[in-house]
Coordinates of C-alpha atoms in Angstrom, one line a residue:
Chain A
M1 CA 95.3 99.7 65.0
I2 CA 95.4 103.3 64.0
H3 CA 98.3 103.7 61.5
V4 CA 99.6 105.5 58.4
F5 CA 101.2 103.7 55.5
E6 CA 103.2 105.6 52.9
Q7 CA 104.4 103.7 49.8
G8 CA 108.0 104.5 49.1
T9 CA 109.6 105.1 45.7
D10 CA 112.1 102.3 46.2
V11 CA 110.2 99.1 47.0
T12 CA 113.5 97.1 47.2
Q13 CA 114.3 98.9 50.5
P14 CA 113.0 97.5 53.7
T15 CA 109.7 99.0 55.0
L16 CA 110.3 101.1 58.1
V17 CA 107.9 100.3 60.9
L18 CA 107.7 103.3 63.2
F19 CA 106.8 103.2 66.9
H20 CA 106.4 106.6 68.7
G21 CA 107.2 107.6 72.3
T22 CA 104.5 108.1 75.0
G23 CA 102.0 110.8 73.9
G24 CA 103.0 110.6 70.3
N25 CA 101.1 109.3 67.3
E26 CA 101.5 107.3 64.0
R27 CA 102.9 110.4 62.2
D28 CA 105.5 111.4 64.8
L29 CA 108.5 109.6 63.3
L30 CA 107.7 110.2 59.6
P31 CA 110.4 113.0 59.4
L32 CA 112.9 110.7 61.1
A33 CA 112.1 108.0 58.6
E34 CA 112.7 110.4 55.8
L35 CA 116.1 111.1 57.2
L36 CA 116.9 107.5 57.9
A37 CA 115.9 106.0 54.6
P38 CA 114.6 108.4 51.9
G39 CA 112.4 106.5 49.4
A40 CA 111.6 103.6 51.7
S41 CA 108.0 102.7 52.5
V42 CA 106.9 103.5 56.0
L43 CA 104.3 102.1 58.4
G44 CA 103.6 104.3 61.4
I45 CA 101.6 102.6 64.1
R46 CA 99.8 104.4 67.0
G47 CA 99.9 102.7 70.4
N48 CA 96.6 101.1 71.4
V49 CA 96.8 102.1 75.1
L50 CA 96.0 105.5 76.6
E51 CA 97.6 106.9 79.7
N52 CA 95.9 110.1 80.7
G53 CA 95.0 110.6 77.0
M54 CA 98.5 109.9 75.8
P55 CA 98.9 106.9 73.4
R56 CA 101.4 104.2 74.4
Y57 CA 102.0 100.7 73.2
F58 CA 101.5 99.0 76.5
R59 CA 100.4 99.9 80.0
R60 CA 102.6 100.8 83.0
L61 CA 101.5 101.3 86.6
A62 CA 104.1 104.0 87.2
E63 CA 107.3 105.3 85.7
G64 CA 109.5 102.2 85.0
I65 CA 107.0 99.7 86.4
F66 CA 105.6 97.9 83.4
D67 CA 102.4 95.9 83.3
E68 CA 104.1 92.8 81.9
E69 CA 100.8 91.0 81.1
D70 CA 99.7 93.9 79.1
L71 CA 103.1 94.2 77.4
I72 CA 103.0 90.6 76.3
F73 CA 99.4 90.9 75.0
R74 CA 100.2 94.1 73.1
T75 CA 103.3 92.6 71.6
H76 CA 101.3 89.8 70.1
E77 CA 98.7 92.3 69.0
V78 CA 101.3 94.4 67.1
K79 CA 102.7 91.2 65.5
Q80 CA 99.3 90.3 64.2
F81 CA 98.7 93.8 62.9
L82 CA 102.0 93.7 61.0
E83 CA 100.8 90.6 59.1
E84 CA 97.5 92.2 58.3
A85 CA 99.1 95.4 57.1
A86 CA 101.5 93.5 54.9
A87 CA 98.6 91.7 53.3
K88 CA 96.6 94.9 52.9
Y89 CA 99.4 97.1 51.5
G90 CA 101.4 94.5 49.8
F91 CA 104.8 95.2 51.4
D92 CA 107.2 92.4 52.2
A93 CA 106.7 91.2 55.8
D94 CA 110.2 89.6 55.6
N95 CA 111.9 92.9 54.9
L96 CA 111.0 95.2 57.8
V97 CA 113.1 97.5 59.9
A98 CA 111.8 98.6 63.3
V99 CA 112.4 102.2 64.3
G100 CA 111.2 103.1 67.8
Y101 CA 111.7 105.9 70.3
S102 CA 111.3 105.4 74.1
N103 CA 108.0 103.5 74.7
G104 CA 108.1 102.7 71.0
A105 CA 111.6 101.3 71.3
N106 CA 110.4 99.2 74.2
I107 CA 107.6 97.5 72.2
A108 CA 110.0 97.0 69.3
G109 CA 112.4 95.4 71.8
S110 CA 109.6 93.2 73.1
L111 CA 108.8 92.1 69.5
L112 CA 112.5 91.1 69.1
F113 CA 112.4 89.3 72.5
H114 CA 109.3 87.3 71.5
Y115 CA 109.7 86.8 67.8
G116 CA 113.4 86.9 67.2
A117 CA 114.3 87.9 63.6
L118 CA 110.9 89.4 62.9
F119 CA 112.7 92.5 61.7
R120 CA 115.8 92.5 59.4
A121 CA 117.2 95.3 61.6
A122 CA 116.1 97.5 64.5
V123 CA 116.8 101.1 65.4
L124 CA 116.0 101.4 69.2
L125 CA 116.2 105.0 70.4
H126 CA 116.3 105.3 74.2
P127 CA 115.1 101.8 74.9
M128 CA 114.7 100.0 78.3
V129 CA 114.8 96.3 79.0
P130 CA 111.2 95.4 78.1
L131 CA 111.1 92.1 80.0
R132 CA 113.4 90.1 82.1
G133 CA 113.7 86.3 82.5
L134 CA 112.6 85.5 79.0
A135 CA 114.3 83.0 76.7
I136 CA 115.0 85.2 73.7
P137 CA 114.8 83.5 70.3
S138 CA 117.8 83.7 68.0
L139 CA 118.6 87.2 66.7
Q140 CA 121.5 85.8 64.6
G141 CA 122.1 88.2 61.7
V142 CA 119.8 90.9 63.1
P143 CA 121.7 94.2 63.5
V144 CA 120.4 96.5 66.2
F145 CA 121.2 100.2 66.7
I146 CA 120.8 101.5 70.2
G147 CA 120.6 105.3 70.8
A148 CA 121.3 106.0 74.5
G149 CA 122.1 109.0 76.7
T150 CA 124.8 109.0 79.3
N151 CA 122.6 111.4 81.3
D152 CA 119.2 110.0 80.3
P153 CA 117.0 110.7 83.4
I154 CA 114.7 107.8 82.6
I155 CA 117.1 105.1 81.6
R156 CA 120.2 104.3 83.6
S157 CA 123.3 103.4 81.6
E158 CA 123.4 100.0 83.4
E159 CA 120.0 99.2 81.9
T160 CA 121.2 100.1 78.4
R161 CA 124.2 97.8 79.0
E162 CA 121.9 95.0 80.2
L163 CA 119.8 95.4 77.0
E164 CA 123.0 95.3 74.9
A165 CA 124.0 92.1 76.6
L166 CA 120.6 90.4 76.2
L167 CA 120.4 91.2 72.5
S168 CA 124.1 90.2 71.8
G169 CA 123.5 87.1 73.9
A170 CA 120.7 86.1 71.4
G171 CA 123.1 86.7 68.5
A172 CA 122.2 90.2 67.5
E173 CA 125.0 92.5 66.3
V174 CA 124.6 95.6 68.5
T175 CA 125.9 99.0 67.9
S176 CA 125.3 101.7 70.5
H177 CA 125.5 105.5 70.1
W178 CA 126.0 107.4 73.3
G179 CA 125.0 111.0 73.5
N180 CA 124.5 113.5 76.4
Q181 CA 121.1 114.9 75.5
G182 CA 119.2 113.3 78.3
H183 CA 116.1 111.3 77.1
R184 CA 115.8 113.4 73.9
L185 CA 116.4 112.2 70.5
S186 CA 119.3 114.3 69.2
A187 CA 120.3 115.2 65.6
A188 CA 123.7 113.5 66.1
E189 CA 121.9 110.3 67.2
A190 CA 119.6 110.3 64.2
E191 CA 122.5 110.9 61.8
A192 CA 124.4 108.1 63.4
A193 CA 121.4 105.8 63.0
R194 CA 121.1 106.9 59.3
D195 CA 124.7 106.0 58.6
W196 CA 124.4 102.8 60.4
L197 CA 121.2 101.9 58.6
A198 CA 122.8 102.7 55.2
E199 CA 125.6 100.3 56.0
H200 CA 123.4 97.6 57.2
T201 CA 120.5 97.7 54.8
D202 CA 122.9 97.0 51.9
S203 CA 123.5 93.7 53.5
V204 CA 119.9 92.9 54.1
K205 CA 118.6 93.7 50.7
Chain B
M1 CA 116.6 133.2 98.0
T2 CA 117.6 129.8 99.3
M3 CA 114.7 127.4 99.5
H4 CA 114.5 124.6 102.0
T5 CA 112.1 121.6 101.8
A6 CA 110.5 120.8 105.1
G7 CA 111.3 117.1 104.4
I8 CA 109.4 114.1 103.3
H9 CA 105.8 114.6 102.0
H10 CA 105.1 110.9 101.3
V11 CA 106.8 107.7 100.2
T12 CA 105.2 105.4 97.6
A13 CA 105.9 101.7 97.2
F14 CA 104.7 98.6 95.3
V15 CA 103.5 95.7 97.4
G16 CA 101.5 92.4 96.8
D17 CA 98.2 91.6 98.5
A18 CA 96.1 94.6 99.8
Q19 CA 94.8 92.8 102.9
R20 CA 98.3 91.9 104.1
N21 CA 99.4 95.4 103.3
A22 CA 96.5 96.8 105.5
D23 CA 97.2 94.3 108.2
F24 CA 100.8 95.4 108.5
Y25 CA 100.5 99.2 108.4
A26 CA 97.2 99.5 110.2
G27 CA 97.0 96.3 112.2
I28 CA 100.6 96.2 113.4
L29 CA 102.1 99.7 113.0
G30 CA 98.7 101.3 114.0
L31 CA 98.6 103.8 111.2
R32 CA 95.3 105.1 109.9
L33 CA 94.1 104.3 106.4
V34 CA 93.4 107.9 105.3
K35 CA 92.5 107.3 101.7
K36 CA 91.4 104.3 99.6
T37 CA 91.5 105.1 95.9
I38 CA 92.9 103.6 92.7
N39 CA 96.0 103.9 90.6
F40 CA 94.8 106.4 88.1
D41 CA 96.9 104.7 85.4
A42 CA 95.6 101.2 86.3
P43 CA 92.1 101.3 87.8
E44 CA 92.1 97.7 88.9
V45 CA 95.0 98.4 91.3
Y46 CA 94.3 100.2 94.6
H47 CA 96.2 103.2 95.8
L48 CA 96.2 103.1 99.6
Y49 CA 97.4 105.9 101.8
F50 CA 98.4 105.3 105.5
G51 CA 99.4 108.1 107.8
N52 CA 98.5 109.9 111.0
E53 CA 95.0 110.9 111.9
Q54 CA 94.8 113.7 109.3
G55 CA 97.3 112.1 106.9
A56 CA 99.6 115.1 107.4
P57 CA 102.5 115.6 105.1
G58 CA 105.5 113.8 106.6
T59 CA 103.4 110.9 107.8
I60 CA 102.0 109.3 104.6
I61 CA 103.1 106.1 103.1
T62 CA 101.2 105.1 100.0
F63 CA 101.0 101.7 98.3
F64 CA 100.0 100.1 95.0
P65 CA 99.1 96.6 96.0
W66 CA 99.6 94.6 92.8
A67 CA 99.1 90.8 93.1
H68 CA 100.5 90.2 89.6
G69 CA 103.5 92.4 90.0
R70 CA 107.1 91.2 89.5
K71 CA 109.1 91.1 92.8
G72 CA 111.5 94.0 92.9
R73 CA 115.1 94.1 94.2
I74 CA 116.1 96.7 96.7
G75 CA 119.2 98.5 95.5
G76 CA 120.7 101.7 94.1
G77 CA 118.3 104.3 92.8
Q78 CA 115.8 103.7 95.5
V79 CA 114.8 104.6 99.1
G80 CA 116.4 101.6 100.8
V81 CA 114.8 102.0 104.3
T82 CA 111.8 104.0 105.4
T83 CA 112.2 105.3 109.0
Y84 CA 109.3 106.0 111.4
A85 CA 109.6 108.1 114.5
V86 CA 108.1 106.9 117.7
P87 CA 108.2 108.8 121.0
A88 CA 111.2 108.6 123.2
G89 CA 111.0 105.6 125.5
S90 CA 108.8 103.5 123.2
F91 CA 111.3 100.9 122.0
G92 CA 110.3 98.5 124.7
F93 CA 106.7 98.6 123.7
W94 CA 107.5 98.1 120.0
E95 CA 110.0 95.3 120.6
Q96 CA 107.3 93.4 122.4
R97 CA 104.6 94.2 119.9
L98 CA 106.7 93.2 116.9
A99 CA 107.7 90.0 118.6
A100 CA 104.0 89.3 119.4
Y101 CA 103.3 89.4 115.7
Q102 CA 106.4 87.4 114.9
I103 CA 108.1 90.1 113.0
P104 CA 111.9 89.5 113.2
V105 CA 113.6 92.7 114.5
T106 CA 117.3 93.6 114.7
K107 CA 118.6 96.6 116.6
V108 CA 121.1 98.7 114.7
T109 CA 123.0 101.9 115.4
R110 CA 123.6 104.7 112.9
I111 CA 125.2 108.1 113.6
G112 CA 124.6 107.8 117.3
E113 CA 121.0 106.7 117.2
S114 CA 119.4 103.3 117.7
Y115 CA 117.0 101.8 115.3
L116 CA 114.6 98.8 115.4
S117 CA 115.0 97.3 111.9
F118 CA 112.5 95.0 110.3
A119 CA 110.7 94.3 107.0
D120 CA 107.0 94.3 106.1
Y121 CA 105.3 91.3 104.6
D122 CA 106.5 92.2 101.1
G123 CA 110.1 92.8 102.1
L124 CA 110.0 96.6 102.3
R125 CA 112.6 97.7 104.9
I126 CA 111.2 99.7 107.8
E127 CA 112.8 101.0 110.9
L128 CA 111.7 102.8 114.1
V129 CA 113.7 105.5 115.8
E130 CA 112.9 107.3 119.0
R131 CA 112.7 111.0 118.5
E132 CA 111.7 113.9 120.8
E133 CA 110.8 116.1 117.8
G134 CA 107.4 115.9 116.3
A135 CA 103.9 116.0 117.8
L136 CA 102.5 113.0 119.4
S137 CA 100.0 111.0 117.4
T138 CA 96.3 111.4 118.2
W139 CA 95.4 108.1 116.5
S140 CA 95.1 104.9 118.5
F141 CA 94.4 101.6 116.8
G142 CA 94.8 97.9 117.4
G143 CA 96.3 98.3 120.8
V144 CA 98.9 101.0 120.1
P145 CA 98.4 103.7 122.7
V146 CA 99.0 107.3 121.6
E147 CA 102.0 107.6 123.9
H148 CA 103.9 105.0 121.9
A149 CA 102.2 105.5 118.5
V150 CA 104.1 106.3 115.3
K151 CA 104.3 110.0 114.9
G152 CA 105.2 110.0 111.2
F153 CA 108.4 109.5 109.3
G154 CA 111.7 110.0 111.0
G155 CA 113.2 110.1 107.6
A156 CA 114.6 107.7 105.1
V157 CA 117.8 106.0 104.0
L158 CA 118.7 106.6 100.4
Y159 CA 120.6 104.1 98.2
S160 CA 122.2 105.9 95.3
T161 CA 124.2 104.7 92.3
A162 CA 126.1 108.0 92.4
P163 CA 126.1 109.3 96.0
D164 CA 128.1 112.4 95.2
R165 CA 125.5 113.5 92.8
T166 CA 122.6 112.7 95.1
A167 CA 124.4 114.6 97.9
D168 CA 124.6 117.6 95.7
T169 CA 120.9 117.4 94.9
L170 CA 119.9 117.1 98.5
S171 CA 121.9 120.1 99.6
R172 CA 122.0 122.4 96.6
T173 CA 118.6 121.7 95.0
L174 CA 116.5 120.7 98.0
G175 CA 118.2 123.0 100.6
M176 CA 118.9 120.3 103.2
E177 CA 121.7 120.8 105.7
R178 CA 124.5 118.3 105.9
I179 CA 124.8 117.7 109.6
A180 CA 126.8 114.5 110.2
E181 CA 128.7 111.7 108.7
G182 CA 129.5 108.2 110.1
D183 CA 129.0 104.5 109.9
G184 CA 129.1 104.8 106.1
Y185 CA 126.3 107.3 105.9
I186 CA 126.0 111.1 105.3
R187 CA 123.2 112.7 107.3
Y188 CA 121.0 115.6 106.1
R189 CA 118.4 117.6 107.9
A190 CA 115.4 119.3 106.3
S191 CA 113.6 122.2 108.0
G192 CA 110.5 120.4 109.3
N193 CA 110.3 118.5 112.6
I194 CA 109.0 115.3 111.0
G195 CA 110.3 113.3 108.1
N196 CA 113.3 115.5 108.3
I197 CA 116.4 113.3 108.8
I198 CA 117.7 111.8 105.5
D199 CA 120.7 109.4 105.6
L200 CA 122.5 108.8 102.3
K201 CA 124.6 105.7 102.0
A202 CA 128.0 107.1 101.3
A203 CA 129.1 104.3 98.9
P204 CA 127.4 103.7 95.6
V205 CA 124.9 100.9 95.7
P206 CA 124.4 98.7 92.6
Q207 CA 121.2 99.4 90.7
G208 CA 118.1 97.8 92.2
G209 CA 115.1 96.6 90.3
G210 CA 111.7 98.2 90.7
G211 CA 108.7 96.0 91.6
T212 CA 106.8 94.7 94.6
G213 CA 108.6 95.1 97.9
T214 CA 110.5 98.3 96.7
V215 CA 109.9 102.0 97.1
H216 CA 109.0 103.6 93.8
H217 CA 109.5 107.3 94.8
I218 CA 110.0 109.7 97.6
A219 CA 108.2 113.0 97.6
W220 CA 109.4 116.2 99.2
R221 CA 107.2 118.9 100.6
A222 CA 106.3 122.2 98.9
A223 CA 104.2 124.6 100.9
D224 CA 101.8 125.4 98.1
D225 CA 101.4 125.6 94.3
S226 CA 103.5 128.8 93.9
E227 CA 106.3 127.4 95.9
Q228 CA 106.1 124.2 93.8
L229 CA 106.5 126.3 90.7
E230 CA 109.6 127.8 92.2
W231 CA 110.9 124.3 93.0
G232 CA 110.3 123.3 89.3
R233 CA 112.4 126.2 88.1
R234 CA 115.1 125.4 90.6
V235 CA 115.2 121.8 89.7
Q236 CA 115.4 122.8 86.0
S237 CA 118.2 125.2 86.7
H238 CA 120.1 122.4 88.2
G239 CA 120.0 120.4 85.0
Y240 CA 117.0 118.2 85.5
Q241 CA 113.8 118.1 83.4
P242 CA 110.9 117.9 85.9
T243 CA 107.5 116.7 84.6
P244 CA 104.6 119.1 84.3
V245 CA 102.4 119.5 87.3
Q246 CA 100.2 116.5 87.8
D247 CA 96.9 116.5 89.7
R248 CA 97.1 113.8 92.3
Q249 CA 93.8 114.9 93.9
Y250 CA 95.2 115.3 97.4
F251 CA 98.3 117.2 96.3
N252 CA 99.9 118.4 93.1
A253 CA 103.1 116.7 92.0
I254 CA 106.1 117.2 89.8
Y255 CA 108.7 114.4 89.3
F256 CA 112.4 114.2 88.3
R257 CA 115.0 111.4 88.6
E258 CA 118.1 112.6 90.4
E259 CA 121.4 111.4 89.0
G260 CA 121.8 108.7 91.6
G261 CA 118.8 107.1 90.0
I262 CA 116.2 107.9 92.7
L263 CA 112.8 109.2 91.5
F264 CA 112.1 112.4 93.4
E265 CA 108.7 114.0 93.6
I266 CA 107.9 117.5 94.9
A267 CA 104.3 117.5 96.3
T268 CA 102.2 120.3 97.7
D269 CA 100.9 120.2 101.3
P270 CA 97.4 121.3 100.2
P271 CA 94.6 120.3 99.6
G272 CA 95.1 117.2 101.7
F273 CA 92.9 114.2 102.4
A274 CA 89.8 115.9 103.8
R275 CA 89.2 117.3 100.3
D276 CA 86.6 114.7 99.5
E277 CA 85.8 113.0 102.8
A278 CA 85.0 114.3 106.3
P279 CA 88.0 114.1 108.6
E280 CA 86.3 111.5 110.8
A281 CA 85.4 109.3 107.8
L282 CA 88.8 109.2 106.0
G283 CA 89.6 106.0 104.2
Q284 CA 86.3 104.3 104.7
K285 CA 84.9 104.6 101.1
L286 CA 86.6 104.0 97.8
M287 CA 87.2 107.5 96.4
L288 CA 87.4 108.0 92.7
P289 CA 88.4 111.2 90.8
A290 CA 85.5 112.6 88.8
W291 CA 86.7 111.2 85.5
F292 CA 86.5 107.6 86.9
E293 CA 83.2 108.1 88.7
P294 CA 81.0 106.9 85.8
Q295 CA 82.9 103.6 85.8
R296 CA 82.6 103.0 89.6
T297 CA 80.6 99.8 89.4
A298 CA 83.0 98.2 87.1
I299 CA 86.0 99.4 89.0
E300 CA 84.7 98.2 92.3
A301 CA 83.9 94.8 90.8
N302 CA 87.5 94.5 89.7
L303 CA 89.1 95.2 93.1
S304 CA 89.4 92.5 95.7
P305 CA 87.9 93.8 99.0
F306 CA 89.9 94.1 102.2
E307 CA 89.2 95.4 105.6
I308 CA 91.0 97.4 108.3
R309 CA 91.0 95.0 111.2
E310 CA 92.4 94.5 114.6
L311 CA 94.8 91.6 114.5
E312 CA 94.9 88.7 116.9
V313 CA 98.2 88.5 118.7
K314 CA 99.9 85.4 117.6
Q315 CA 102.1 84.8 120.6
V316 CA 102.8 86.8 123.7

């Protein structure tokens, strides 16, 4: 997969794995990572699927209608890539934090749904429920931050609450931040995620 | 200047098998397949358009037949029922016809009108209403004579998770006139004479789930590209973020999700379906946009063939 890896100055910190939104690329969330955890190593991954030339992590047939077969295939593909990248760059595959926005938050959510505690923590910014009807492995001890918008035109509040319930039901400790900036990632949300992460990475070190 | 949409341009839904889809809409309802193309985001999925002879705006229902799709759940944030207009005095014909194909029908009343209510093979909810308005169909197929044929959409019933917000969008943003209320619905009229009566369920409906057997979006008419630009500005000034204009080959489209959860599109009347096929040959050939043409052989090999066919009556 096309990606960027930047070695951090503090290798005891978790490596942030960055998943961009539709139409983004592997570098999109680097400034966000710098805000979230200065000094941490970062791995930015570009989605392998193109929709009208715009990278995504998995295919959809239309707004909100996911190709679930492709989503499952791509989820396993990313998992395998993470193992390869850990071997190649020498970061600790057991000390990762996922950071995803929109479509990127959905693939990160799907990784949690399929692999449980693959990440030590996850920052999901404007996520949807990636899949329904799945038996989610234990997420005991995995803190998850959800950034949501009360007026997000793409994601209904009910869907965010459904995701919260699914993650909590699998044992994750879920913290949600509600803004009113639509589907956009706001500064307040990023700062809330930073404070949350500082609090929770102490405990995962 | 106050702008008014003429009403529905098209309705798009997800369904299962393509042959069953064609059998229902062409074989039973007698509509014309006016375009056979692919989902531009997923080339192994058809995009089928059924309408009147020309596929005029206000008559077009489009489908993504997706055999591997998850079944949806009709609910809030969706078009709950798609309404077709038939000529006055046609109910007898349609009651007999639907019975002959063993489609269960109930007769319901809403705001002083009678409807024949039924579902297609995938569970999409359809109804027929007798209306004087709207030109008679010129297309006859499968034993549906033009004097009883579907003229196009009568309108639609919207299920909103926030009806007050949706009501506001219908009247203030889209310029529809609120004309009646009753039986738990609020009725709006758009300026056209087809696809122009929109009933909004007055109580909030719990969120539905998208998938096969549900409507994905409803598109409203814009006269041309410059009017569409105006609509875009207007939608934005009402607090929504519409998508950039997207080339759908037979119309240009912008999308936004209104606050009751329903995905709205605003689509241009031109260029229409005769853009790449002769009017008499509409829907016969698989049409691909230029950027997919080099992959035609592979795309065709991935699509399961279906035909437009006259159905045998199962029981009379």
